[in-house]
Amino acid sequence: MSSLMWRIRSGRACAVTLGAVGIVAQTALLRELLPQFAGNELYVGLIIAIWIAAESLGAYVAGLCKTVRIHPVAAFIKLTGLFSLLFPVFIFLTRSFKIIASIPTDQGLTLVQIFVPALLLILPLALLHGGQFVAACALFREMTNDEASSSGRVYALDTAGTIAGGALASFLLLPFLTPFQTAVLILLAGGGASLWLWKATPHVIQRGSLFWPLTMLVSATLLLSGGAGYLERASLALQWQGKELVYSKNSPYQSIAVLRNQEQHTIYADGVPLLSLPDPDIGALELFVHLPLLSHPAPKRVLLLGGGGGALAEILKHPTVIQIDYLEMDLAILESVRLFADPLTLKALSDSRVRVLHRDGRQYLRDSRERYDAIMIGAPLPETLQGNRLFSEEFFRQLLPNLSEDGIVALLSPGSTAYYGQEMKRVTESLLATFNAVFQHTLVIPGELNLFMASTGSALEQLGAGELVKRLQTSGVKPRLITAEHLGWLFDPTQRDWFNSNIKAQGVVNRDLAPYLFSRQIMQATIQFNPALKPLLEQLGRLTTKALLPYVALMVILAIVISRYFSGFAVPCLIVSSGFVSMLVELALFLLFQLFHGAMIQTVGLLIALFMLGIWCGSLITSNQRMSKRGDRHWLLAGESGFILLTGGLMLLFSVNGITTLLPPMAAYFLILPLLFLTGFLTGLQFPPAVRLCSNEQKSGAALVYSVDLLGGCLGGFLGSLLLLPLLGFRDALLLMLLLKVGSFFVLQNSSIGGRIERI
């Protein structure tokens, strides 16, 4: 094999490794950041936006660096070494940033407390990765002596590596390896590729360049020989700020940790306390179990959705119960329960009447023909969109066929006997309105914890303490706290009247694609720890699509007027809107994937890679350097038309009532994945013609177009994840995106760049 071919192959290997390592590091860091933010998937958009912006800045700085241009091989090896060596350091810092910032582990974070650490933890790695890309382009140009096509070839190889790395991260690394074990693979890949490049190009290597590949390989060896385990334990100890951590595991759904305080163990999911063992909150447990089962004349079959197994022993006290189906979507939760539960709970888990199923509740109910006398939702009120799937109108309608004629649905929510703050009031009213939208009969038993019960056939509102006391006495059930006196207090008319005077039935119905309950629950938790944010959050809580429409329309009209007189304004304006819209659509599709599939975090690397594949394919279509300005304008308008059809089609899709239950689960793959690719394709389609239209004899338009595209992407990730999707809902957020793209279409139509073409 010739030395030239050997060098080119080493360069190809480096470019592929660049893409694979970049997406693996990005998804691993994202996976570690989310538990610090209570697992809220909406921050995925914020994290991706920061990564993209920082990577572009790194590419820009590297492009200005003379050393990168003159010594690209040495620069690539050094940048790869820094990236690979810093990755485990930043995983460590990600887990310990709360203790560094003196923030308690269980405290909610303000927007600044979220944005600043995310920026500081993502920025260095993304800067280095952007610099690696520029160095790879320069070394390819030096190897092939072909400046025109070197960047395109590196981009293609980088994209191929990104797709492979996304699949690897989704199906192997995130499910089975710790982040520090993943760091070993990154060090081995970076060190191996750099060593190959060093051997293939001895005539251009600077002195000392061998230091970097050897350092990466030695570091990987140290991690393999026990360092990865030590860093894992030390970082987790810092993350939990001196509390005794006795068990931890990253599952496809969340990060699980079990902390011990004397003989009591608390299970945390993404930093949020889920349940305590072996002594649970017996008052809440008995309220949740015994009142719904006593409200049914003779409950035989019970479905328990979550709850950690603590409710099983209480349910089994009812002599009429012959079958309990206990669904726990996350196997890691059940493993934690089995490790630390009391003997009574372990006995209940092995009882012949109990079936333990590792299934997503929505998918199980979609497939099951079982009918239950009681369906008990043991999950806490949602602070993630994944949790919101069990509290939406669509879910309640989905479980109707699985309820017996007098079947009862029950859940607990936070309450009060003295005062309802504005956000707790909205949460409670939304939950009540969602029940009333589906069920004919709804009963709320108020207290420090509100018990919600609903049925289609049983007149729950007619129940009183006397009837329940009678059923309790005849059933033979012996609760520890539920007594005749306690039931009398729970059904006290004064307490019921006070609750009804504070909580109205005209709340906002919570839906899959308009997660009102989730957004208000997040606001309530934020205000609890950060009261100073209450005025701002109350203002945001009043944000509506109707209020935003005049501002969007005004912005579009101003852009059309400006573009008519300043031809250089139209293309950057169009690209900003494309970056904004594509990022928001990408995020919406990620979250829609989770609604169908039940888990998005584990597969986020593959989803990002698919979007990037679309960008690459789209850019290939329009990368012909000899195209006329009129042809470039046609391509931009074609991309705009595609975006209008995409956003309009998604808006109509999200407008279909119950769409998330009408489509089969495989829609997550056969609908969402092609739409992700299409979103990337339309974005990439517009990039080359925009660059050419913004270029002239004195300057290239690549930097301008790239910058404004990333600006739009950052704004889309930031505003889409924090405001538009959670507060307006998916349909209305897509309506605003449709208006933006219609506006940018007419901005280009009315500009003089490339010559006017026929109106459409």
mmCIF file of N, CA and C in Angstrom, residues 86-172:
data_model
loop_
_atom_site.group_PDB
_atom_site.id
_atom_site.type_symbol
_atom_site.label_atom_id
_atom_site.label_comp_id
_atom_site.label_asym_id
_atom_site.label_seq_id
_atom_site.Cartn_x
_atom_site.Cartn_y
_atom_site.Cartn_z
ATOM 1 N N LEU A 86 -10.152 15.383 28.964
ATOM 2 C CA LEU A 86 -11.052 16.236 29.749
ATOM 3 C C LEU A 86 -12.435 15.620 29.936
ATOM 4 N N PHE A 87 -12.826 14.695 29.059
ATOM 5 C CA PHE A 87 -14.167 14.127 29.165
ATOM 6 C C PHE A 87 -14.443 13.528 30.545
ATOM 7 N N PRO A 88 -13.600 12.629 31.091
ATOM 8 C CA PRO A 88 -13.896 12.109 32.434
ATOM 9 C C PRO A 88 -13.862 13.187 33.508
ATOM 10 N N VAL A 89 -13.033 14.218 33.311
ATOM 11 C CA VAL A 89 -12.980 15.318 34.280
ATOM 12 C C VAL A 89 -14.325 16.026 34.345
ATOM 13 N N PHE A 90 -14.937 16.266 33.181
ATOM 14 C CA PHE A 90 -16.203 17.000 33.166
ATOM 15 C C PHE A 90 -17.382 16.124 33.585
ATOM 16 N N ILE A 91 -17.279 14.831 33.411
ATOM 17 C CA ILE A 91 -18.290 13.947 34.007
ATOM 18 C C ILE A 91 -18.232 14.076 35.527
ATOM 19 N N PHE A 92 -17.022 14.090 36.062
ATOM 20 C CA PHE A 92 -16.834 14.239 37.506
ATOM 21 C C PHE A 92 -17.402 15.578 37.982
ATOM 22 N N LEU A 93 -17.100 16.650 37.258
ATOM 23 C CA LEU A 93 -17.599 17.971 37.642
ATOM 24 C C LEU A 93 -19.113 18.066 37.509
ATOM 25 N N THR A 94 -19.683 17.385 36.522
ATOM 26 C CA THR A 94 -21.136 17.402 36.346
ATOM 27 C C THR A 94 -21.837 16.825 37.567
ATOM 28 N N ARG A 95 -21.288 15.758 38.096
ATOM 29 C CA ARG A 95 -21.913 15.126 39.258
ATOM 30 C C ARG A 95 -21.718 15.919 40.543
ATOM 31 N N SER A 96 -20.719 16.776 40.575
ATOM 32 C CA SER A 96 -20.393 17.455 41.830
ATOM 33 C C SER A 96 -20.631 18.958 41.788
ATOM 34 N N PHE A 97 -21.269 19.478 40.708
ATOM 35 C CA PHE A 97 -21.367 20.927 40.604
ATOM 36 C C PHE A 97 -22.265 21.523 41.688
ATOM 37 N N LYS A 98 -23.250 20.758 42.179
ATOM 38 C CA LYS A 98 -24.119 21.300 43.224
ATOM 39 C C LYS A 98 -23.344 21.557 44.511
ATOM 40 N N ILE A 99 -22.449 20.636 44.855
ATOM 41 C CA ILE A 99 -21.673 20.848 46.081
ATOM 42 C C ILE A 99 -20.675 21.981 45.889
ATOM 43 N N ILE A 100 -20.147 22.123 44.660
ATOM 44 C CA ILE A 100 -19.235 23.237 44.371
ATOM 45 C C ILE A 100 -19.981 24.562 44.506
ATOM 46 N N ALA A 101 -21.238 24.591 44.062
ATOM 47 C CA ALA A 101 -22.047 25.813 44.113
ATOM 48 C C ALA A 101 -22.824 25.962 45.416
ATOM 49 N N SER A 102 -22.588 25.045 46.375
ATOM 50 C CA SER A 102 -23.273 25.074 47.682
ATOM 51 C C SER A 102 -24.789 25.008 47.536
ATOM 52 N N ILE A 103 -25.251 24.157 46.621
ATOM 53 C CA ILE A 103 -26.686 23.950 46.412
ATOM 54 C C ILE A 103 -27.054 22.591 46.997
ATOM 55 N N PRO A 104 -28.026 22.522 47.912
ATOM 56 C CA PRO A 104 -28.436 21.217 48.445
ATOM 57 C C PRO A 104 -28.890 20.275 47.339
ATOM 58 N N THR A 105 -28.655 18.980 47.551
ATOM 59 C CA THR A 105 -28.954 17.978 46.526
ATOM 60 C C THR A 105 -30.403 18.013 46.091
ATOM 61 N N ASP A 106 -31.321 18.157 47.057
ATOM 62 C CA ASP A 106 -32.746 18.056 46.744
ATOM 63 C C ASP A 106 -33.401 19.410 46.492
ATOM 64 N N GLN A 107 -32.613 20.464 46.290
ATOM 65 C CA GLN A 107 -33.186 21.782 46.049
ATOM 66 C C GLN A 107 -33.429 22.000 44.569
ATOM 67 N N GLY A 108 -34.586 22.595 44.257
ATOM 68 C CA GLY A 108 -34.864 22.963 42.876
ATOM 69 C C GLY A 108 -33.945 24.085 42.420
ATOM 70 N N LEU A 109 -33.752 24.186 41.123
ATOM 71 C CA LEU A 109 -32.806 25.149 40.558
ATOM 72 C C LEU A 109 -33.537 26.254 39.822
ATOM 73 N N THR A 110 -32.985 27.472 39.908
ATOM 74 C CA THR A 110 -33.493 28.561 39.089
ATOM 75 C C THR A 110 -32.970 28.390 37.666
ATOM 76 N N LEU A 111 -33.497 29.202 36.755
ATOM 77 C CA LEU A 111 -33.042 29.133 35.366
ATOM 78 C C LEU A 111 -31.554 29.452 35.265
ATOM 79 N N VAL A 112 -31.084 30.451 36.044
ATOM 80 C CA VAL A 112 -29.664 30.801 36.034
ATOM 81 C C VAL A 112 -28.838 29.643 36.575
ATOM 82 N N GLN A 113 -29.324 29.008 37.653
ATOM 83 C CA GLN A 113 -28.605 27.872 38.230
ATOM 84 C C GLN A 113 -28.569 26.680 37.285
ATOM 85 N N ILE A 114 -29.487 26.623 36.357
ATOM 86 C CA ILE A 114 -29.462 25.564 35.347
ATOM 87 C C ILE A 114 -28.569 25.959 34.179
ATOM 88 N N PHE A 115 -28.747 27.195 33.700
ATOM 89 C CA PHE A 115 -28.050 27.613 32.482
ATOM 90 C C PHE A 115 -26.540 27.731 32.686
ATOM 91 N N VAL A 116 -26.123 28.340 33.786
ATOM 92 C CA VAL A 116 -24.696 28.594 34.000
ATOM 93 C C VAL A 116 -23.892 27.303 34.101
ATOM 94 N N PRO A 117 -24.285 26.330 34.966
ATOM 95 C CA PRO A 117 -23.493 25.089 34.985
ATOM 96 C C PRO A 117 -23.552 24.315 33.676
ATOM 97 N N ALA A 118 -24.722 24.323 33.011
ATOM 98 C CA ALA A 118 -24.806 23.640 31.722
ATOM 99 C C ALA A 118 -23.830 24.260 30.731
ATOM 100 N N LEU A 119 -23.759 25.591 30.719
ATOM 101 C CA LEU A 119 -22.836 26.281 29.816
ATOM 102 C C LEU A 119 -21.381 25.951 30.155
ATOM 103 N N LEU A 120 -21.021 26.034 31.438
ATOM 104 C CA LEU A 120 -19.635 25.818 31.844
ATOM 105 C C LEU A 120 -19.202 24.369 31.659
ATOM 106 N N LEU A 121 -20.141 23.432 31.810
ATOM 107 C CA LEU A 121 -19.786 22.020 31.705
ATOM 108 C C LEU A 121 -19.749 21.536 30.257
ATOM 109 N N ILE A 122 -20.482 22.205 29.387
ATOM 110 C CA ILE A 122 -20.536 21.788 27.981
ATOM 111 C C ILE A 122 -19.508 22.536 27.140
ATOM 112 N N LEU A 123 -19.295 23.803 27.467
ATOM 113 C CA LEU A 123 -18.498 24.690 26.613
ATOM 114 C C LEU A 123 -17.103 24.149 26.277
ATOM 115 N N PRO A 124 -16.283 23.739 27.246
ATOM 116 C CA PRO A 124 -14.903 23.331 26.886
ATOM 117 C C PRO A 124 -14.852 22.150 25.926
ATOM 118 N N LEU A 125 -15.640 21.110 26.195
ATOM 119 C CA LEU A 125 -15.612 19.938 25.322
ATOM 120 C C LEU A 125 -16.120 20.274 23.921
ATOM 121 N N ALA A 126 -17.204 21.056 23.841
ATOM 122 C CA ALA A 126 -17.753 21.407 22.530
ATOM 123 C C ALA A 126 -16.797 22.312 21.751
ATOM 124 N N LEU A 127 -16.110 23.228 22.442
ATOM 125 C CA LEU A 127 -15.109 24.065 21.771
ATOM 126 C C LEU A 127 -14.012 23.210 21.151
ATOM 127 N N LEU A 128 -13.517 22.244 21.923
ATOM 128 C CA LEU A 128 -12.453 21.370 21.423
ATOM 129 C C LEU A 128 -12.940 20.538 20.241
ATOM 130 N N HIS A 129 -14.185 20.068 20.317
ATOM 131 C CA HIS A 129 -14.708 19.243 19.231
ATOM 132 C C HIS A 129 -14.859 20.060 17.952
ATOM 133 N N GLY A 130 -15.291 21.311 18.074
ATOM 134 C CA GLY A 130 -15.359 22.172 16.897
ATOM 135 C C GLY A 130 -13.989 22.426 16.303
ATOM 136 N N GLY A 131 -12.982 22.621 17.167
ATOM 137 C CA GLY A 131 -11.623 22.795 16.687
ATOM 138 C C GLY A 131 -11.087 21.554 15.999
ATOM 139 N N GLN A 132 -11.451 20.368 16.511
ATOM 140 C CA GLN A 132 -11.031 19.120 15.869
ATOM 141 C C GLN A 132 -11.539 19.032 14.434
ATOM 142 N N PHE A 133 -12.774 19.480 14.220
ATOM 143 C CA PHE A 133 -13.344 19.402 12.875
ATOM 144 C C PHE A 133 -12.540 20.261 11.898
ATOM 145 N N VAL A 134 -12.192 21.474 12.301
ATOM 146 C CA VAL A 134 -11.416 22.355 11.426
ATOM 147 C C VAL A 134 -10.030 21.765 11.168
ATOM 148 N N ALA A 135 -9.413 21.199 12.207
ATOM 149 C CA ALA A 135 -8.097 20.575 12.035
ATOM 150 C C ALA A 135 -8.181 19.381 11.094
ATOM 151 N N ALA A 136 -9.253 18.596 11.196
ATOM 152 C CA ALA A 136 -9.431 17.448 10.304
ATOM 153 C C ALA A 136 -9.585 17.904 8.858
ATOM 154 N N CYS A 137 -10.332 18.995 8.641
ATOM 155 C CA CYS A 137 -10.460 19.522 7.277
ATOM 156 C C CYS A 137 -9.105 19.967 6.739
ATOM 157 N N ALA A 138 -8.318 20.620 7.599
ATOM 158 C CA ALA A 138 -7.008 21.105 7.168
ATOM 159 C C ALA A 138 -6.052 19.951 6.860
ATOM 160 N N LEU A 139 -6.079 18.899 7.679
ATOM 161 C CA LEU A 139 -5.166 17.780 7.411
ATOM 162 C C LEU A 139 -5.590 17.016 6.155
ATOM 163 N N PHE A 140 -6.880 16.929 5.909
ATOM 164 C CA PHE A 140 -7.347 16.296 4.668
ATOM 165 C C PHE A 140 -6.919 17.128 3.461
ATOM 166 N N ARG A 141 -7.003 18.445 3.596
ATOM 167 C CA ARG A 141 -6.577 19.318 2.502
ATOM 168 C C ARG A 141 -5.086 19.137 2.229
ATOM 169 N N GLU A 142 -4.309 18.972 3.293
ATOM 170 C CA GLU A 142 -2.865 18.771 3.130
ATOM 171 C C GLU A 142 -2.549 17.411 2.514
ATOM 172 N N MET A 143 -3.324 16.386 2.890
ATOM 173 C CA MET A 143 -3.073 15.038 2.375
ATOM 174 C C MET A 143 -3.453 14.904 0.908
ATOM 175 N N THR A 144 -4.580 15.486 0.535
ATOM 176 C CA THR A 144 -5.121 15.281 -0.815
ATOM 177 C C THR A 144 -4.794 16.419 -1.766
ATOM 178 N N ASN A 145 -4.336 17.554 -1.200
ATOM 179 C CA ASN A 145 -4.067 18.749 -2.013
ATOM 180 C C ASN A 145 -5.314 19.183 -2.791
ATOM 181 N N ASP A 146 -6.477 18.988 -2.149
ATOM 182 C CA ASP A 146 -7.759 19.323 -2.783
ATOM 183 C C ASP A 146 -8.559 20.174 -1.805
ATOM 184 N N GLU A 147 -8.419 21.481 -1.900
ATOM 185 C CA GLU A 147 -9.074 22.379 -0.954
ATOM 186 C C GLU A 147 -10.580 22.411 -1.141
ATOM 187 N N ALA A 148 -11.049 22.239 -2.381
ATOM 188 C CA ALA A 148 -12.481 22.401 -2.668
ATOM 189 C C ALA A 148 -13.332 21.339 -1.992
ATOM 190 N N SER A 149 -12.843 20.090 -1.983
ATOM 191 C CA SER A 149 -13.704 19.001 -1.501
ATOM 192 C C SER A 149 -13.328 18.469 -0.129
ATOM 193 N N SER A 150 -12.248 18.981 0.473
ATOM 194 C CA SER A 150 -11.781 18.404 1.736
ATOM 195 C C SER A 150 -12.813 18.549 2.847
ATOM 196 N N SER A 151 -13.418 19.739 2.956
ATOM 197 C CA SER A 151 -14.401 19.950 4.026
ATOM 198 C C SER A 151 -15.613 19.042 3.845
ATOM 199 N N GLY A 152 -16.068 18.899 2.600
ATOM 200 C CA GLY A 152 -17.219 18.033 2.344
ATOM 201 C C GLY A 152 -16.929 16.580 2.665
ATOM 202 N N ARG A 153 -15.710 16.121 2.359
ATOM 203 C CA ARG A 153 -15.360 14.728 2.643
ATOM 204 C C ARG A 153 -15.277 14.493 4.145
ATOM 205 N N VAL A 154 -14.672 15.440 4.859
ATOM 206 C CA VAL A 154 -14.593 15.304 6.317
ATOM 207 C C VAL A 154 -15.991 15.334 6.923
ATOM 208 N N TYR A 155 -16.855 16.220 6.417
ATOM 209 C CA TYR A 155 -18.220 16.306 6.944
ATOM 210 C C TYR A 155 -18.964 14.990 6.735
ATOM 211 N N ALA A 156 -18.774 14.375 5.564
ATOM 212 C CA ALA A 156 -19.439 13.102 5.288
ATOM 213 C C ALA A 156 -18.938 12.004 6.220
ATOM 214 N N LEU A 157 -17.622 11.923 6.402
ATOM 215 C CA LEU A 157 -17.058 10.905 7.296
ATOM 216 C C LEU A 157 -17.454 11.173 8.745
ATOM 217 N N ASP A 158 -17.454 12.440 9.132
ATOM 218 C CA ASP A 158 -17.870 12.817 10.486
ATOM 219 C C ASP A 158 -19.322 12.419 10.725
ATOM 220 N N THR A 159 -20.178 12.636 9.735
ATOM 221 C CA THR A 159 -21.591 12.261 9.865
ATOM 222 C C THR A 159 -21.748 10.749 9.976
ATOM 223 N N ALA A 160 -20.982 9.997 9.179
ATOM 224 C CA ALA A 160 -21.030 8.540 9.277
ATOM 225 C C ALA A 160 -20.629 8.082 10.676
ATOM 226 N N GLY A 161 -19.575 8.707 11.223
ATOM 227 C CA GLY A 161 -19.165 8.379 12.581
ATOM 228 C C GLY A 161 -20.220 8.769 13.604
ATOM 229 N N THR A 162 -20.886 9.893 13.369
ATOM 230 C CA THR A 162 -21.939 10.341 14.287
ATOM 231 C C THR A 162 -23.090 9.339 14.328
ATOM 232 N N ILE A 163 -23.494 8.831 13.176
ATOM 233 C CA ILE A 163 -24.588 7.847 13.123
ATOM 234 C C ILE A 163 -24.180 6.570 13.849
ATOM 235 N N ALA A 164 -22.961 6.082 13.563
ATOM 236 C CA ALA A 164 -22.489 4.865 14.230
ATOM 237 C C ALA A 164 -22.353 5.084 15.734
ATOM 238 N N GLY A 165 -21.805 6.240 16.131
ATOM 239 C CA GLY A 165 -21.653 6.537 17.552
ATOM 240 C C GLY A 165 -22.986 6.704 18.258
ATOM 241 N N GLY A 166 -23.974 7.306 17.562
ATOM 242 C CA GLY A 166 -25.303 7.450 18.163
ATOM 243 C C GLY A 166 -25.951 6.106 18.429
ATOM 244 N N ALA A 167 -25.820 5.179 17.460
ATOM 245 C CA ALA A 167 -26.372 3.832 17.660
ATOM 246 C C ALA A 167 -25.633 3.108 18.778
ATOM 247 N N LEU A 168 -24.308 3.244 18.811
ATOM 248 C CA LEU A 168 -23.504 2.599 19.845
ATOM 249 C C LEU A 168 -23.873 3.127 21.229
ATOM 250 N N ALA A 169 -24.018 4.449 21.346
ATOM 251 C CA ALA A 169 -24.377 5.043 22.636
ATOM 252 C C ALA A 169 -25.761 4.605 23.085
ATOM 253 N N SER A 170 -26.712 4.544 22.135
ATOM 254 C CA SER A 170 -28.096 4.234 22.485
ATOM 255 C C SER A 170 -28.293 2.784 22.905
ATOM 256 N N PHE A 171 -27.633 1.864 22.224
ATOM 257 C CA PHE A 171 -27.929 0.447 22.429
ATOM 258 C C PHE A 171 -26.874 -0.314 23.222
ATOM 259 N N LEU A 172 -25.720 0.309 23.486
ATOM 260 C CA LEU A 172 -24.677 -0.413 24.214
ATOM 261 C C LEU A 172 -24.099 0.399 25.364
#
